[in-house]
Short mmCIF file of C-alpha atoms in Angstrom, two decimals:
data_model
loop_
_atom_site.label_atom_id
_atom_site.label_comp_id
_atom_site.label_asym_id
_atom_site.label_seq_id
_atom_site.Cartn_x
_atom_site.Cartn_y
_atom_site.Cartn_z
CA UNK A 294 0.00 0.00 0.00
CA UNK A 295 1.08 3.36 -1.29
CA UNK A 296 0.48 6.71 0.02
CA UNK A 297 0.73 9.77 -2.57
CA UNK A 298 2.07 13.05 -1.47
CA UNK A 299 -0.74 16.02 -1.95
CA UNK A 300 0.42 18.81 -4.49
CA UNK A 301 -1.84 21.90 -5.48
CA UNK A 302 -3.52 22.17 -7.95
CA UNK A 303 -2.96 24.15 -10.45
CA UNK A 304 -4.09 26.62 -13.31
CA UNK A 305 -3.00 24.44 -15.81
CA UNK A 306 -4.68 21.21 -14.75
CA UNK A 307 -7.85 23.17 -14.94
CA UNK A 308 -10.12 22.73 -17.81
CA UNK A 309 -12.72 25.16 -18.58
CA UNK A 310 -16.21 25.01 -16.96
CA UNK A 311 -18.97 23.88 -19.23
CA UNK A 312 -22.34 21.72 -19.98
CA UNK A 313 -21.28 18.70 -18.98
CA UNK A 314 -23.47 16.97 -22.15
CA UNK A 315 -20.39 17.60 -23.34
CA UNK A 316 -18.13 15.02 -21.55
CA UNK A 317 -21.49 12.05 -21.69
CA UNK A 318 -22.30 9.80 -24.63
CA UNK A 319 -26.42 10.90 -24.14
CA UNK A 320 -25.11 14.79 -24.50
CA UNK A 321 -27.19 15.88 -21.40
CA UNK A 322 -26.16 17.38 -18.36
CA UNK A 323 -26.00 21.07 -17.12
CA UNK A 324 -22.71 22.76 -15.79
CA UNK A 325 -20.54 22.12 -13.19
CA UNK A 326 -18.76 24.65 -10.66
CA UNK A 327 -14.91 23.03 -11.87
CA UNK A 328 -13.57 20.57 -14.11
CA UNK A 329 -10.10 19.18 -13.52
CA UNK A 330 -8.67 16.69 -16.39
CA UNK A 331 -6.06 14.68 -14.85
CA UNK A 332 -3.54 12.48 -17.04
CA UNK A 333 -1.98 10.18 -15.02
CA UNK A 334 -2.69 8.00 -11.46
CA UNK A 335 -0.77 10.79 -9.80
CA UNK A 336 -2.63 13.48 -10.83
CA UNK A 337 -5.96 11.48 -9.93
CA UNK A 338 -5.02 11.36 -6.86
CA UNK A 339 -3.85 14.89 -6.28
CA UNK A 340 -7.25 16.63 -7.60
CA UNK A 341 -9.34 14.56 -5.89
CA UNK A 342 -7.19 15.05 -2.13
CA UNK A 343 -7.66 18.98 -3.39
CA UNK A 344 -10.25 19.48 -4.79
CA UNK A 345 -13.61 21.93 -2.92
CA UNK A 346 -16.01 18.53 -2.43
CA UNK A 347 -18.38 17.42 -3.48
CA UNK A 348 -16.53 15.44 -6.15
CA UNK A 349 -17.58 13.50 -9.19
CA UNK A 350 -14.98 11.23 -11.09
CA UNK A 351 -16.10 11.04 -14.54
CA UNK A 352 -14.11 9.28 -18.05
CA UNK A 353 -15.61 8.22 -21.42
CA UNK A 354 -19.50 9.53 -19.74
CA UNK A 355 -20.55 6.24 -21.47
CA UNK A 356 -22.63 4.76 -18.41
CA UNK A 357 -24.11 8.17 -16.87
CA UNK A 358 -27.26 10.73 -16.50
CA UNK A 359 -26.08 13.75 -15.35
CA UNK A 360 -29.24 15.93 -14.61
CA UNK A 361 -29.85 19.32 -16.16
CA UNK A 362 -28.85 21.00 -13.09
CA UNK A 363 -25.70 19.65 -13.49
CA UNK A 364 -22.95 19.28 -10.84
CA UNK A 365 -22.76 21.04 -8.30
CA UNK A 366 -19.32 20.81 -7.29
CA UNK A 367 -15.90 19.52 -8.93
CA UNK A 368 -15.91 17.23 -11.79
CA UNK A 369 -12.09 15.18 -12.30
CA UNK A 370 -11.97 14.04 -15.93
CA UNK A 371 -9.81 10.90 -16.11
CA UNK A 372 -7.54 10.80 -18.97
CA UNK A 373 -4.93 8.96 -17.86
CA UNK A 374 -3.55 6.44 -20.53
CA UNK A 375 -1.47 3.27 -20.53
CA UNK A 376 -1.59 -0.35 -21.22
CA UNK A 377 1.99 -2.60 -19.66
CA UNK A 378 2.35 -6.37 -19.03
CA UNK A 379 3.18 -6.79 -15.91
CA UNK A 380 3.11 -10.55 -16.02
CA UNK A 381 3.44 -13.53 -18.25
CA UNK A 382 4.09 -17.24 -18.52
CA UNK A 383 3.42 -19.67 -21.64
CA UNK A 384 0.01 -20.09 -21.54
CA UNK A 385 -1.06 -16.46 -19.84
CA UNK A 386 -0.44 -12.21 -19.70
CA UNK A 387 -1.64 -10.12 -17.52
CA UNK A 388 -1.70 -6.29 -18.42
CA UNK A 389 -2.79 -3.46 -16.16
CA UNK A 390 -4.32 -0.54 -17.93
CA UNK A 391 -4.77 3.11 -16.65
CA UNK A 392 -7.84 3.85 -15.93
CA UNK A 393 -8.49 6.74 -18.82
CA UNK A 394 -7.43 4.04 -21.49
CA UNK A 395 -10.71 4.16 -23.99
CA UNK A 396 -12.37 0.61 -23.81
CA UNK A 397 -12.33 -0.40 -27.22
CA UNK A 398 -8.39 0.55 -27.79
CA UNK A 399 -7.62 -2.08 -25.07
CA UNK A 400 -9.67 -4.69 -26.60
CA UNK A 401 -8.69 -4.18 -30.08
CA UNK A 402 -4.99 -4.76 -28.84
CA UNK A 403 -5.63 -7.61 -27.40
CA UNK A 404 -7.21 -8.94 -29.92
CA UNK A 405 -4.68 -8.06 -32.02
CA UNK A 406 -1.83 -9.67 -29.88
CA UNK A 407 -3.91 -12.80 -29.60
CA UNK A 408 -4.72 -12.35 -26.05
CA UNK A 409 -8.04 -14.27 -25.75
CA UNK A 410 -10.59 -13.05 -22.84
CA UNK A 411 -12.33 -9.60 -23.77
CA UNK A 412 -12.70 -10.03 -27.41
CA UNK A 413 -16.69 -10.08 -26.69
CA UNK A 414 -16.64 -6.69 -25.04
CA UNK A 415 -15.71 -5.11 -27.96
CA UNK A 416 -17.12 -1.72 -29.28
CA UNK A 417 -18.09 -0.86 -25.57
CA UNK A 418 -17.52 2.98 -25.18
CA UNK A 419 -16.22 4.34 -22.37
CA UNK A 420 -13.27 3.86 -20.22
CA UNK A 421 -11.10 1.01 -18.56
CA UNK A 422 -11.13 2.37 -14.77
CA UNK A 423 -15.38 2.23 -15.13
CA UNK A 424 -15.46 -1.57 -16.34
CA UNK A 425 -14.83 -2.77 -12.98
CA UNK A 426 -17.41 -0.22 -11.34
CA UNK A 427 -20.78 -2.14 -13.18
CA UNK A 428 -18.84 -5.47 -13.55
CA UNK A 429 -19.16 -4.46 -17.99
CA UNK A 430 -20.24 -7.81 -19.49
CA UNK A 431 -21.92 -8.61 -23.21
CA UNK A 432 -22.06 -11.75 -25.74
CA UNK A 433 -21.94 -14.18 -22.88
CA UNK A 434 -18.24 -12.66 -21.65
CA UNK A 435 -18.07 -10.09 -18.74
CA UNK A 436 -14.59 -8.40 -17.18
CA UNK A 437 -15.11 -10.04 -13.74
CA UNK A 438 -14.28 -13.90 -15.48
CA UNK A 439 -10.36 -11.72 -16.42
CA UNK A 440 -9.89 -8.87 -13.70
CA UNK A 441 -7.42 -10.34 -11.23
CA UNK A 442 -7.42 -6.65 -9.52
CA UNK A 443 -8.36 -2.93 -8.95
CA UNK A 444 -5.66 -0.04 -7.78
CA UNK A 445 -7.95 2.20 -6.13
CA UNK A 446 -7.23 5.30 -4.36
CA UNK A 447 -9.01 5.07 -0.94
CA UNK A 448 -10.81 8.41 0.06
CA UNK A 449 -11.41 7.42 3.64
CA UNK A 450 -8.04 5.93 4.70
CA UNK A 451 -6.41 8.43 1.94
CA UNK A 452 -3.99 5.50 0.50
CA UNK A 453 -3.69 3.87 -2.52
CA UNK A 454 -3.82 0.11 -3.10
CA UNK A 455 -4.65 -3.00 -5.15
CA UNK A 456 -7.98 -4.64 -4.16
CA UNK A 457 -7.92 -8.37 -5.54
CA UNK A 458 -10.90 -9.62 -7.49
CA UNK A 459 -12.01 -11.83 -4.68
CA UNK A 460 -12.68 -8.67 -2.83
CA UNK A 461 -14.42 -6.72 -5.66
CA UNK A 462 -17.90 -8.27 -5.48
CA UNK A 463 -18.60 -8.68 -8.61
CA UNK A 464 -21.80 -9.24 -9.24
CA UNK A 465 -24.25 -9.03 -12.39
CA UNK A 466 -23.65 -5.44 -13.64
CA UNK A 467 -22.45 -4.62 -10.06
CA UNK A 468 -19.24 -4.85 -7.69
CA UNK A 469 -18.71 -2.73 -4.72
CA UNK A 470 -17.55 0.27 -6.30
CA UNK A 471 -20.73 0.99 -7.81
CA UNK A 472 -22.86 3.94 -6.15
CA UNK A 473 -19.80 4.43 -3.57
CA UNK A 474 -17.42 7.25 -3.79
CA UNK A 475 -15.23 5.55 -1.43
CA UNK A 476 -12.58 4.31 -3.72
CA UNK A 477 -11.41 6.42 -7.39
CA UNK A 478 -10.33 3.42 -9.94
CA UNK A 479 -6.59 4.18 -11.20
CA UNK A 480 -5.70 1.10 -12.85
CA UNK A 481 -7.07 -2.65 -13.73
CA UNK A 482 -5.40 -5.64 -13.99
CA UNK A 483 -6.50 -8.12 -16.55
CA UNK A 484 -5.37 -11.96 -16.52
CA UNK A 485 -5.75 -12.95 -20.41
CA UNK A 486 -4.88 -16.15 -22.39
CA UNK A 487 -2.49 -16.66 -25.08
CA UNK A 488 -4.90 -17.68 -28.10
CA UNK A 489 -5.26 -17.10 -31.45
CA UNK A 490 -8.69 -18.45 -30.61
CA UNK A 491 -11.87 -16.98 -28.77
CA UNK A 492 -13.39 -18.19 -25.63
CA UNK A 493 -15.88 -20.86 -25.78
CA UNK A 494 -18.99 -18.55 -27.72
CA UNK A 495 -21.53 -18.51 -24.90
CA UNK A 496 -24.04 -16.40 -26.69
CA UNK A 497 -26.89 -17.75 -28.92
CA UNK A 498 -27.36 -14.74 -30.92
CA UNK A 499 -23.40 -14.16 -31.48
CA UNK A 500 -22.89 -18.12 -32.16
CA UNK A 501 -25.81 -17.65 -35.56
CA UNK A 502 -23.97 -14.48 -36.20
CA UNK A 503 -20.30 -16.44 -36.28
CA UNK A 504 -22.33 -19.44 -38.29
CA UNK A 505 -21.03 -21.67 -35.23
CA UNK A 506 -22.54 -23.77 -32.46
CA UNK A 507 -22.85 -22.50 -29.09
CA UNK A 508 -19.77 -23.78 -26.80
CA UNK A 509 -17.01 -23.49 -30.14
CA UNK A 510 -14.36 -21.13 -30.45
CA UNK A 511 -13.47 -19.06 -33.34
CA UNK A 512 -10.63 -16.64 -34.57
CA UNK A 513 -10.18 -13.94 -32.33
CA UNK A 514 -10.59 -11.14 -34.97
CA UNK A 515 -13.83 -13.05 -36.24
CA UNK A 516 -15.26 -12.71 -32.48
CA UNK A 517 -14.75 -8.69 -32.29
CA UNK A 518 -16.10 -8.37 -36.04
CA UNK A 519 -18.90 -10.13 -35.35
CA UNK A 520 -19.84 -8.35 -32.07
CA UNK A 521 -19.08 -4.93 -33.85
CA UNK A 522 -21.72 -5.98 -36.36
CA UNK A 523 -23.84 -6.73 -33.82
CA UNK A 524 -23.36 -3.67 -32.00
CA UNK A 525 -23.82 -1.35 -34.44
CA UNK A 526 -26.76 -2.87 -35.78
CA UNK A 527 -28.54 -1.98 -32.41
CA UNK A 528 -27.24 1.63 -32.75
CA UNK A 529 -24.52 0.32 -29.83
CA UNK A 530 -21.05 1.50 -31.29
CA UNK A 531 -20.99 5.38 -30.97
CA UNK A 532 -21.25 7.13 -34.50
CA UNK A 533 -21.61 10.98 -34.57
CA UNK A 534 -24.08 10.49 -37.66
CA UNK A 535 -26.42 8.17 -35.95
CA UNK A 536 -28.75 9.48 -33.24
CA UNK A 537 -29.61 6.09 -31.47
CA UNK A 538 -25.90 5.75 -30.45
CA UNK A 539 -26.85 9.22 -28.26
CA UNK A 540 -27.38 7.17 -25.32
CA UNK A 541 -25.95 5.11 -22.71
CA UNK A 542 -26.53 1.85 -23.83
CA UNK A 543 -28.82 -0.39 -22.21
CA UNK A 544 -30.63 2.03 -19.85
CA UNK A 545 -32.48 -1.24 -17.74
CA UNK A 546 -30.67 -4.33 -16.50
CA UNK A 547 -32.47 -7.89 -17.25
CA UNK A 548 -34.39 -8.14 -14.24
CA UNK A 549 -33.17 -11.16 -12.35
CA UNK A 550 -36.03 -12.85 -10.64
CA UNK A 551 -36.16 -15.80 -7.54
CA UNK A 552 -38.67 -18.54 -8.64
CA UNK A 553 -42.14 -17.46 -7.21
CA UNK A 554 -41.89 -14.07 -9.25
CA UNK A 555 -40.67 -16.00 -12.44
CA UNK A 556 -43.88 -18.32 -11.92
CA UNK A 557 -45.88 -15.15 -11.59
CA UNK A 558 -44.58 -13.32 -14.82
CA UNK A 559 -44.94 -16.64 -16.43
CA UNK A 560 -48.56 -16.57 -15.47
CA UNK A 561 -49.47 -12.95 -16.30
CA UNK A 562 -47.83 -13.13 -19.79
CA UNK A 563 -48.89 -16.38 -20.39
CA UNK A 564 -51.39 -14.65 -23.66
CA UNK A 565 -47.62 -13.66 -25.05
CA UNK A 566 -45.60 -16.87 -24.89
CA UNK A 567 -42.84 -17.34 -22.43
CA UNK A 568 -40.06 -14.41 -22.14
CA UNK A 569 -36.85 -15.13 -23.30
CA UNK A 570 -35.16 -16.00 -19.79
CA UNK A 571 -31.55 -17.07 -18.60
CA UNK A 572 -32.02 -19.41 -15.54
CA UNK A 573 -28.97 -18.73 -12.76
CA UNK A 574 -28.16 -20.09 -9.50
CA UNK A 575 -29.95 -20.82 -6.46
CA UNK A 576 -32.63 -21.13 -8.74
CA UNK A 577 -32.81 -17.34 -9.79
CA UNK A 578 -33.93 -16.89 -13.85
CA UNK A 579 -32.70 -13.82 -15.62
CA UNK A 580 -35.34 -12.46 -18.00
CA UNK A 581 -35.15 -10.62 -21.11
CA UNK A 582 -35.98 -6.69 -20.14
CA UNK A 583 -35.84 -5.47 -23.82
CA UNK A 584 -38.72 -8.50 -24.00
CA UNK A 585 -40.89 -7.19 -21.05
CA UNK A 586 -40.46 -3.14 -22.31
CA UNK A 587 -42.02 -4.18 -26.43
CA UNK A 588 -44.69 -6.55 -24.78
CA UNK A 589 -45.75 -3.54 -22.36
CA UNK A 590 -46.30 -1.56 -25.36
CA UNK A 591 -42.98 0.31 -26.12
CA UNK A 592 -41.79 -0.87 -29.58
CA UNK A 593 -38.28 0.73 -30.85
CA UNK A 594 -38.59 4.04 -31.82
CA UNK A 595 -41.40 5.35 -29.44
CA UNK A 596 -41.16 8.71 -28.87
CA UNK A 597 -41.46 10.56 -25.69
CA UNK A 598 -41.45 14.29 -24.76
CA UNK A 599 -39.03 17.15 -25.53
CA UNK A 600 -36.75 14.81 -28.34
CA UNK A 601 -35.90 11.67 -26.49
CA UNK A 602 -37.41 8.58 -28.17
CA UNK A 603 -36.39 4.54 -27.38
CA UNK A 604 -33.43 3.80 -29.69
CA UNK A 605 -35.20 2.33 -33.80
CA UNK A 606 -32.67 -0.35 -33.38
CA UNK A 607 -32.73 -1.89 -29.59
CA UNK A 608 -35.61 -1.66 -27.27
CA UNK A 609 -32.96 -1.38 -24.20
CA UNK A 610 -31.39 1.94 -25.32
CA UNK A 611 -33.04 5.50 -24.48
CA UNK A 612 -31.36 8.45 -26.44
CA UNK A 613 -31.37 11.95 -26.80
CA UNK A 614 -32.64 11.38 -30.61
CA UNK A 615 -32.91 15.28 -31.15
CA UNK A 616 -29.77 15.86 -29.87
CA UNK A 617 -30.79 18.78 -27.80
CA UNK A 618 -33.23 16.81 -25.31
CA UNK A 619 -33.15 17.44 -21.90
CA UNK A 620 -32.31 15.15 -18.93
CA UNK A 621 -35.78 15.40 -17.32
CA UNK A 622 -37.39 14.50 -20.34
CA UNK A 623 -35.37 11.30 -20.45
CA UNK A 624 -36.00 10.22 -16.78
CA UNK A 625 -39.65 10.92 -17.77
CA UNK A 626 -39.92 8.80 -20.51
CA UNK A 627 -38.07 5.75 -18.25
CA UNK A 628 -40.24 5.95 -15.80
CA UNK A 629 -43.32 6.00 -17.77
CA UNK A 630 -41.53 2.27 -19.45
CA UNK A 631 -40.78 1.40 -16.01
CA UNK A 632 -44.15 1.78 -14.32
CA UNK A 633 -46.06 0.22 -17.38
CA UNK A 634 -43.49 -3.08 -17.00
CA UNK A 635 -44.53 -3.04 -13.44
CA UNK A 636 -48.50 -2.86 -13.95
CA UNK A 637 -48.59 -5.03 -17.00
CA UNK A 638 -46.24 -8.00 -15.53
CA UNK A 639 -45.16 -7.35 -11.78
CA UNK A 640 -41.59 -6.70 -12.45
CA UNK A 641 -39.79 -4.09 -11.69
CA UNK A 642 -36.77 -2.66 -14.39
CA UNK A 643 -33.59 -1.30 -12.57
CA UNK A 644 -31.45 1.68 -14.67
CA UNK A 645 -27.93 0.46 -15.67
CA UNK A 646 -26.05 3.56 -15.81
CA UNK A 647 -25.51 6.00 -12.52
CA UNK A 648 -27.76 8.53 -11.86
CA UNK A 649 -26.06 11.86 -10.94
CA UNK A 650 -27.70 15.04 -9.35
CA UNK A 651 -31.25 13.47 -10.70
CA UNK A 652 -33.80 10.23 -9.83
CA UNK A 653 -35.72 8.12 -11.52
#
């Protein structure tokens, strides 16, 4: 454990005060007080130990709703970059990245070094350091099965250190760093295998894509292409020229259900067919939220108020179509999709991303 020495900070870490819609994929968000980009672990640390509280760490913006009051306090922008090996034997490397390091840049590397274990994560946006925070996952792979641990600067003991996975709890789309501001993510460390070859393909609907059968493995570059097709086919890869990538992604988790509320949904959609469903342990079935949002009533491309509209290519993904839509009219529109799930089928949807300065 590590303790970094506090250092002002200064003009020229500042950056200038503005809408913060521009630092989020959804471009929403009002002002904050003071934005400080920091480029390296270092400087992390040092704005956050100075700067005025409250304090909001924020990278690629991929997996948040900032509301259209904004922030009222200081805003860090990580940009830190960096991707070393820090480890390797015949069959394994493990690489820690800083936390800034854009998403897809890691996993196109190690694709392209034939480093097997993240190749179905590709085309995420965002950053490295918030993969941890929601445990990212897609296509049947997700970065808790490779993470083998999290430097973290610790605001309450005011060290740095290295939390190992076993203490991350990881959970579906979860760990312990999510809705704490206890610990800033500096760097991950990810435990990959030397293959030419994907993981076992996990994922029905990328398995039909790759012409395979669930449970083979393919080329690693044929995994990432076929995600990326995928991806952008539900308006998933950010692309300036399409408005459905204005969003955050999936907006609701799969609702993960114990047994007697399975039965139940079972029973009240029974007019529909079954919902696609995922069944877990302990006896615990995941079901398909994109399935339970069309069946309430909400095909792709409904429109709400003010310019926000579900996403014309995934049922999952809210965006700010118009481009100049506000935050409130986003929360308004998920809530009307969440309490219409609820009445229609007695399940209640969960947002993915964090929720700052506004509720749903």
């Amino acid at each position: 454990m590590s303790d970094a020495s506090a250092q002002p900070t200064t003009d020229a870490d500042r950056a200038t005060p503005g809408p913060l819609a521009d630092h989020t994929t959804l471009r929403m968000g009002g002002p904050a007080e003071r934005i400080v980009a920091a480029g390296s672990a270092d400087e992390i640390v040092r704005a956050v130990r100075t700067a005025a509280e409250p304090v909001l760490i924020l990278a690629g913006g991929s997996n948040v709703v900032i509301g259209d009051a904004g922030f009222p306090g200081t805003i860090v922008l990580v940009r830190s970059h960096g991707v070393r090996v820090i480890a390797e034997d015949a069959s394994s490397v493990t690489v820690r990245v800083d936390a800034g390091e854009p998403w897809d840049d890691l996993v196109a590397a190690t694709v392209a070094n034939s480093w097997s274990g993240l190749e179905c994560l590709s085309g995420i946006p965002g950053s490295t350091g918030a993969t941890p925070i929601q445990n990212v996952g897609a296509y049947g792979q997700e970065v808790a099965e490779t993470i083998t641990g999290v430097e973290v600067y610790d605001r309450v003991e005011g060290t740095r250190q290295v939390i190992p996975a076993a203490d991350c709890g990881f959970t579906y789309r979860g760990s312990i760093f999510k809705y704490v501001d206890r610990w800033v993510v500096l760097s991950v460390d990810f435990r990959l295998t030397r293959s030419p070859l994907s993981g076992p393909v996990r994922y029905a609907e990328l398995a039909r894509a790759l012409s395979v059968e669930v449970g083979d493995q393919v080329p690693l570059a044929d995994a990432r292409a076929a995600v990326l097709r995928l991806r952008a086919g539900k308006g998933m890869v950010l692309d300036a020229n399409d408005p459905d990538t204005r969003s955050v992604g999936s907006f609701f988790t799969n609702p993960v259900l114990d047994r007697a509320t399975y039965e139940q949904l079972l029973e009240r959609s029974a007019d529909l067919g079954d919902p696609p469903a995922w069944p877990g342990a302990d006896g615990l079935v995941k079901v398909s939220a994109a399935w339970l949002i069309d069946k309430a009533g909400f095909a792709k491309g409904h429109p709400g108020e003010g310019g926000v509209a579900i996403s014309s290519k995934h049922t999952l993904a809210l965006t700010n179509r118009s481009g100049t839509a506000h935050t409130d009219d986003l929360l308004t529109l998920a809530r009307t999709i969440r309490d219409q799930v609820h009445a229609r089928f007695g399940v209640t949807l969960h947002p993915e991303p964090v929720l700052i300065n506004c509720t749903l």
